[in-house]
Amino acid sequence: MYEFFSTISNFFSQPLINIGLSTKDIPIISAFILGLVGAVAPCQFTGNLGAITLYGSRSIQKNIAWKEVMYFTLGKIAVFSGFGLLVWIFGSEIKTSLTVYFPWIRRIIGPMFVLIGLFLLGFIKFRKSISLGDFFERFQKEGRFGAFFMGVSFSLGFCPTMFVLFFVTLMPMALSVNYGMILPPIFAIGTSIPLIISVFLIWYLELGGKFVKKGRRIGAIVQKITGIIMLIIGVLDTITYWSL
């Protein structure tokens, strides 16, 4: 399964990698291009697909999820900026220590998608007195807290491709210029571009308005479809990264 995702990733990323390497003389552009490559890295592929499904369907059901997209991106910016700061302070030693934890953190995403899918399908219900239920309610209704959490968790899900892109390619470039601290946030924005484009297209094509006018029944159907897709993505992701 991982090889399948790698094949898809290589198909989309190779032209972008060439562009990124050719723009090393302009670090800001290079950081953004490397972020785009990171968006289709094997470990980010299912995560970004899940985010597009979740926030795209929310935009169709209710209103355009720009706030959620912003908080999702802020979550990514927080993580990559934090890693950039750690490398700047501690140097290359921090990379060795972090690699021990990345595979375990990445494994959280699949089960998390499964839980979200079951929740959207109505198979999991919580009482308000249970804190986990409050989390899912906030995740579904408010969106901002859940979006930030998803942005953080996806960013922590490193794989060899993301490790090379960020620590081996981006950070040496960031350490070589006096404005290097802005490159990790730009990289983070690049990894969020697929989601931003998807929500933009829903807004531009006015898909949200067309579906909202048709009432709650359409919204319920969209939610069920979203739940099924999230469940499938979560199962595939879990099989891939838990080696089942």
mmCIF file of C-alpha atoms in Angstrom, residues 16 38 50 152 157 222:
data_model
loop_
_atom_site.group_PDB
_atom_site.id
_atom_site.type_symbol
_atom_site.label_atom_id
_atom_site.label_comp_id
_atom_site.label_asym_id
_atom_site.label_seq_id
_atom_site.Cartn_x
_atom_site.Cartn_y
_atom_site.Cartn_z
ATOM 1 C CA LEU A 16 7.885 20.093 -8.560
ATOM 2 C CA GLY A 38 5.461 17.756 0.752
ATOM 3 C CA GLY A 50 -8.976 13.402 4.348
ATOM 4 C CA VAL A 152 -0.669 19.874 13.919
ATOM 5 C CA GLY A 157 3.397 12.689 10.518
ATOM 6 C CA VAL A 222 -23.220 14.714 2.235
#
